[in-house]
Amino acid sequence: MTVLLAPAGRARAYEDRASFAVELGWGVVGSSAPLPTHGFVSGIGVGFGLNDTWELRVDAAYALHPSALHRLRTSVEIVYLVDIIEVVPFVGLGTGAAFSFIADEPPPPISSTLAVRPDFEAHIVTGFDVLLDRDWTVGIVVRPIFQLTSAENDLFYLTVTARAQLLVDL
């Protein structure tokens, strides 16, 4: 009877917790420039639960598009988490910087001329996590990314990745 009258403990899914994530997936370039459009994306990230619904994330990613385009990016995101028992949808906004390395002449793998283009970006982040247990999640992350300093090429970049995440108490 005492157990039934005791106040319920507070669930602490994200607040006062840090997360460490790895991502693998696909990216596509939307540009009027003649770039290879589809490629492989990998990334790492760290997050900090601000409270039970907000998380601050910092991530870095590398994309390899066959023969002519390599892309490094880093960003900061603020994410709203809708904690629904085991499935946690989320949506947020982010900003960051990217460096695109574009070979003027495809194969051999590294051309003698390699253009480096820095870009400032803004993006939306959305997806969902599935809680495997208190410390592990897997999920899908979608980021439509707008290149703010490459307007002359109408550059838009989309990534879709699978993510595994470890949550630890701070």
mmCIF file of N, CA, C and O in Angstrom, residues 2-50:
data_model
loop_
_atom_site.group_PDB
_atom_site.id
_atom_site.type_symbol
_atom_site.label_atom_id
_atom_site.label_comp_id
_atom_site.label_asym_id
_atom_site.label_seq_id
_atom_site.Cartn_x
_atom_site.Cartn_y
_atom_site.Cartn_z
ATOM 1 N N THR A 2 1.977 1.241 0.709
ATOM 2 C CA THR A 2 2.866 2.394 0.747
ATOM 3 C C THR A 2 3.406 2.713 -0.644
ATOM 4 O O THR A 2 3.528 3.879 -1.018
ATOM 5 N N VAL A 3 3.705 1.705 -1.428
ATOM 6 C CA VAL A 3 4.220 1.909 -2.782
ATOM 7 C C VAL A 3 3.194 2.642 -3.629
ATOM 8 O O VAL A 3 3.524 3.527 -4.404
ATOM 9 N N LEU A 4 1.934 2.332 -3.492
ATOM 10 C CA LEU A 4 0.890 2.979 -4.279
ATOM 11 C C LEU A 4 0.701 4.442 -3.894
ATOM 12 O O LEU A 4 0.305 5.261 -4.724
ATOM 13 N N LEU A 5 0.966 4.794 -2.659
ATOM 14 C CA LEU A 5 0.785 6.171 -2.210
ATOM 15 C C LEU A 5 2.026 7.040 -2.411
ATOM 16 O O LEU A 5 1.957 8.264 -2.315
ATOM 17 N N ALA A 6 3.155 6.432 -2.696
ATOM 18 C CA ALA A 6 4.392 7.194 -2.897
ATOM 19 C C ALA A 6 4.303 7.972 -4.211
ATOM 20 O O ALA A 6 3.719 7.495 -5.180
ATOM 21 N N PRO A 7 4.862 9.189 -4.248
ATOM 22 C CA PRO A 7 4.835 9.954 -5.495
ATOM 23 C C PRO A 7 5.654 9.258 -6.572
ATOM 24 O O PRO A 7 6.677 8.646 -6.287
ATOM 25 N N ALA A 8 5.176 9.365 -7.794
ATOM 26 C CA ALA A 8 5.867 8.734 -8.919
ATOM 27 C C ALA A 8 7.202 9.429 -9.155
ATOM 28 O O ALA A 8 7.314 10.641 -9.013
ATOM 29 N N GLY A 9 8.208 8.646 -9.492
ATOM 30 C CA GLY A 9 9.511 9.224 -9.829
ATOM 31 C C GLY A 9 9.422 9.950 -11.160
ATOM 32 O O GLY A 9 8.603 9.621 -12.006
ATOM 33 N N ARG A 10 10.247 10.943 -11.336
ATOM 34 C CA ARG A 10 10.235 11.730 -12.562
ATOM 35 C C ARG A 10 11.080 11.032 -13.618
ATOM 36 O O ARG A 10 12.233 10.703 -13.382
ATOM 37 N N ALA A 11 10.512 10.808 -14.793
ATOM 38 C CA ALA A 11 11.269 10.223 -15.899
ATOM 39 C C ALA A 11 12.250 11.262 -16.418
ATOM 40 O O ALA A 11 11.907 12.417 -16.581
ATOM 41 N N ARG A 12 13.468 10.851 -16.656
ATOM 42 C CA ARG A 12 14.489 11.774 -17.129
ATOM 43 C C ARG A 12 15.098 11.192 -18.403
ATOM 44 O O ARG A 12 16.206 10.692 -18.392
ATOM 45 N N ALA A 13 14.361 11.300 -19.492
ATOM 46 C CA ALA A 13 14.811 10.711 -20.744
ATOM 47 C C ALA A 13 15.932 11.521 -21.392
ATOM 48 O O ALA A 13 16.885 10.957 -21.897
ATOM 49 N N TYR A 14 15.834 12.854 -21.382
ATOM 50 C CA TYR A 14 16.814 13.671 -22.100
ATOM 51 C C TYR A 14 17.478 14.736 -21.248
ATOM 52 O O TYR A 14 18.635 15.068 -21.464
ATOM 53 N N GLU A 15 16.752 15.319 -20.299
ATOM 54 C CA GLU A 15 17.343 16.386 -19.506
ATOM 55 C C GLU A 15 18.479 15.842 -18.654
ATOM 56 O O GLU A 15 18.444 14.711 -18.186
ATOM 57 N N ASP A 16 19.485 16.656 -18.472
ATOM 58 C CA ASP A 16 20.679 16.284 -17.698
ATOM 59 C C ASP A 16 21.362 15.042 -18.264
ATOM 60 O O ASP A 16 21.970 14.268 -17.537
ATOM 61 N N ARG A 17 21.258 14.876 -19.585
ATOM 62 C CA ARG A 17 21.905 13.748 -20.249
ATOM 63 C C ARG A 17 22.646 14.257 -21.475
ATOM 64 O O ARG A 17 22.245 15.231 -22.097
ATOM 65 N N ALA A 18 23.712 13.588 -21.810
ATOM 66 C CA ALA A 18 24.455 13.874 -23.037
ATOM 67 C C ALA A 18 24.229 12.707 -23.993
ATOM 68 O O ALA A 18 23.973 11.578 -23.562
ATOM 69 N N SER A 19 24.309 12.980 -25.273
ATOM 70 C CA SER A 19 24.164 11.917 -26.263
ATOM 71 C C SER A 19 25.349 11.936 -27.214
ATOM 72 O O SER A 19 25.916 12.990 -27.513
ATOM 73 N N PHE A 20 25.730 10.756 -27.650
ATOM 74 C CA PHE A 20 26.808 10.578 -28.619
ATOM 75 C C PHE A 20 26.233 9.743 -29.749
ATOM 76 O O PHE A 20 25.725 8.646 -29.510
ATOM 77 N N ALA A 21 26.311 10.274 -30.977
ATOM 78 C CA ALA A 21 25.635 9.620 -32.100
ATOM 79 C C ALA A 21 26.585 9.398 -33.269
ATOM 80 O O ALA A 21 27.539 10.154 -33.472
ATOM 81 N N VAL A 22 26.286 8.357 -34.038
ATOM 82 C CA VAL A 22 26.919 8.132 -35.340
ATOM 83 C C VAL A 22 25.804 7.994 -36.364
ATOM 84 O O VAL A 22 24.731 7.472 -36.059
ATOM 85 N N GLU A 23 26.070 8.500 -37.572
ATOM 86 C CA GLU A 23 25.079 8.463 -38.640
ATOM 87 C C GLU A 23 25.710 7.953 -39.926
ATOM 88 O O GLU A 23 26.858 8.266 -40.226
ATOM 89 N N LEU A 24 24.945 7.178 -40.680
ATOM 90 C CA LEU A 24 25.346 6.698 -41.999
ATOM 91 C C LEU A 24 24.143 6.825 -42.921
ATOM 92 O O LEU A 24 23.022 6.519 -42.522
ATOM 93 N N GLY A 25 24.386 7.277 -44.154
ATOM 94 C CA GLY A 25 23.256 7.399 -45.055
ATOM 95 C C GLY A 25 23.608 7.928 -46.418
ATOM 96 O O GLY A 25 24.700 7.699 -46.948
ATOM 97 N N TRP A 26 22.681 8.707 -46.948
ATOM 98 C CA TRP A 26 22.698 9.138 -48.339
ATOM 99 C C TRP A 26 22.524 10.647 -48.404
ATOM 100 O O TRP A 26 21.822 11.238 -47.587
ATOM 101 N N GLY A 27 23.171 11.259 -49.392
ATOM 102 C CA GLY A 27 23.009 12.681 -49.619
ATOM 103 C C GLY A 27 22.819 12.955 -51.099
ATOM 104 O O GLY A 27 23.312 12.209 -51.946
ATOM 105 N N VAL A 28 22.103 14.016 -51.400
ATOM 106 C CA VAL A 28 21.892 14.394 -52.800
ATOM 107 C C VAL A 28 22.068 15.904 -52.932
ATOM 108 O O VAL A 28 21.642 16.666 -52.072
ATOM 109 N N VAL A 29 22.744 16.314 -54.004
ATOM 110 C CA VAL A 29 22.983 17.718 -54.296
ATOM 111 C C VAL A 29 21.920 18.194 -55.276
ATOM 112 O O VAL A 29 21.663 17.539 -56.287
ATOM 113 N N GLY A 30 21.298 19.337 -54.975
ATOM 114 C CA GLY A 30 20.394 19.982 -55.920
ATOM 115 C C GLY A 30 21.065 21.251 -56.380
ATOM 116 O O GLY A 30 21.149 22.218 -55.638
ATOM 117 N N SER A 31 21.617 21.237 -57.587
ATOM 118 C CA SER A 31 22.407 22.370 -58.049
ATOM 119 C C SER A 31 22.336 22.468 -59.557
ATOM 120 O O SER A 31 22.187 21.465 -60.250
ATOM 121 N N SER A 32 22.482 23.679 -60.069
ATOM 122 C CA SER A 32 22.553 23.868 -61.508
ATOM 123 C C SER A 32 23.964 23.589 -62.026
ATOM 124 O O SER A 32 24.179 23.478 -63.218
ATOM 125 N N ALA A 33 24.930 23.458 -61.117
ATOM 126 C CA ALA A 33 26.301 23.129 -61.508
ATOM 127 C C ALA A 33 26.386 21.635 -61.831
ATOM 128 O O ALA A 33 25.643 20.831 -61.262
ATOM 129 N N PRO A 34 27.276 21.232 -62.713
ATOM 130 C CA PRO A 34 27.393 19.810 -63.082
ATOM 131 C C PRO A 34 28.154 19.009 -62.019
ATOM 132 O O PRO A 34 29.320 18.710 -62.166
ATOM 133 N N LEU A 35 27.484 18.684 -60.930
ATOM 134 C CA LEU A 35 28.091 17.935 -59.836
ATOM 135 C C LEU A 35 27.500 16.532 -59.783
ATOM 136 O O LEU A 35 26.358 16.325 -60.190
ATOM 137 N N PRO A 36 28.251 15.561 -59.255
ATOM 138 C CA PRO A 36 27.642 14.250 -59.022
ATOM 139 C C PRO A 36 26.557 14.412 -57.960
ATOM 140 O O PRO A 36 26.800 15.002 -56.916
ATOM 141 N N THR A 37 25.367 13.941 -58.224
ATOM 142 C CA THR A 37 24.248 14.262 -57.357
ATOM 143 C C THR A 37 24.119 13.362 -56.135
ATOM 144 O O THR A 37 23.830 13.848 -55.051
ATOM 145 N N HIS A 38 24.296 12.060 -56.268
ATOM 146 C CA HIS A 38 24.072 11.150 -55.147
ATOM 147 C C HIS A 38 25.391 10.736 -54.509
ATOM 148 O O HIS A 38 26.388 10.557 -55.194
ATOM 149 N N GLY A 39 25.379 10.567 -53.176
ATOM 150 C CA GLY A 39 26.597 10.158 -52.507
ATOM 151 C C GLY A 39 26.349 9.581 -51.126
ATOM 152 O O GLY A 39 25.241 9.572 -50.611
ATOM 153 N N PHE A 40 27.425 9.110 -50.528
ATOM 154 C CA PHE A 40 27.438 8.480 -49.208
ATOM 155 C C PHE A 40 27.735 9.538 -48.153
ATOM 156 O O PHE A 40 28.610 10.373 -48.337
ATOM 157 N N VAL A 41 27.000 9.512 -47.030
ATOM 158 C CA VAL A 41 27.181 10.477 -45.941
ATOM 159 C C VAL A 41 27.449 9.726 -44.638
ATOM 160 O O VAL A 41 26.793 8.734 -44.339
ATOM 161 N N SER A 42 28.421 10.209 -43.873
ATOM 162 C CA SER A 42 28.662 9.680 -42.530
ATOM 163 C C SER A 42 28.823 10.863 -41.589
ATOM 164 O O SER A 42 29.237 11.941 -42.010
ATOM 165 N N GLY A 43 28.485 10.656 -40.332
ATOM 166 C CA GLY A 43 28.591 11.765 -39.390
ATOM 167 C C GLY A 43 28.690 11.305 -37.951
ATOM 168 O O GLY A 43 28.405 10.148 -37.626
ATOM 169 N N ILE A 44 29.120 12.239 -37.116
ATOM 170 C CA ILE A 44 29.167 12.028 -35.673
ATOM 171 C C ILE A 44 28.538 13.249 -35.014
ATOM 172 O O ILE A 44 28.500 14.327 -35.606
ATOM 173 N N GLY A 45 28.030 13.061 -33.816
ATOM 174 C CA GLY A 45 27.414 14.187 -33.131
ATOM 175 C C GLY A 45 27.373 13.998 -31.634
ATOM 176 O O GLY A 45 27.510 12.885 -31.119
ATOM 177 N N VAL A 46 27.190 15.114 -30.962
ATOM 178 C CA VAL A 46 27.024 15.106 -29.509
ATOM 179 C C VAL A 46 25.843 16.023 -29.198
ATOM 180 O O VAL A 46 25.627 17.022 -29.885
ATOM 181 N N GLY A 47 25.043 15.642 -28.210
ATOM 182 C CA GLY A 47 23.885 16.444 -27.836
ATOM 183 C C GLY A 47 23.820 16.631 -26.331
ATOM 184 O O GLY A 47 24.390 15.836 -25.572
ATOM 185 N N PHE A 48 23.125 17.686 -25.924
ATOM 186 C CA PHE A 48 22.951 17.973 -24.504
ATOM 187 C C PHE A 48 21.481 18.254 -24.255
ATOM 188 O O PHE A 48 20.913 19.170 -24.855
ATOM 189 N N GLY A 49 20.846 17.455 -23.390
ATOM 190 C CA GLY A 49 19.444 17.656 -23.056
ATOM 191 C C GLY A 49 19.280 18.897 -22.198
ATOM 192 O O GLY A 49 19.822 18.972 -21.098
ATOM 193 N N LEU A 50 18.560 19.880 -22.712
ATOM 194 C CA LEU A 50 18.348 21.121 -21.976
ATOM 195 C C LEU A 50 17.211 20.976 -20.972
ATOM 196 O O LEU A 50 17.240 21.554 -19.901
#
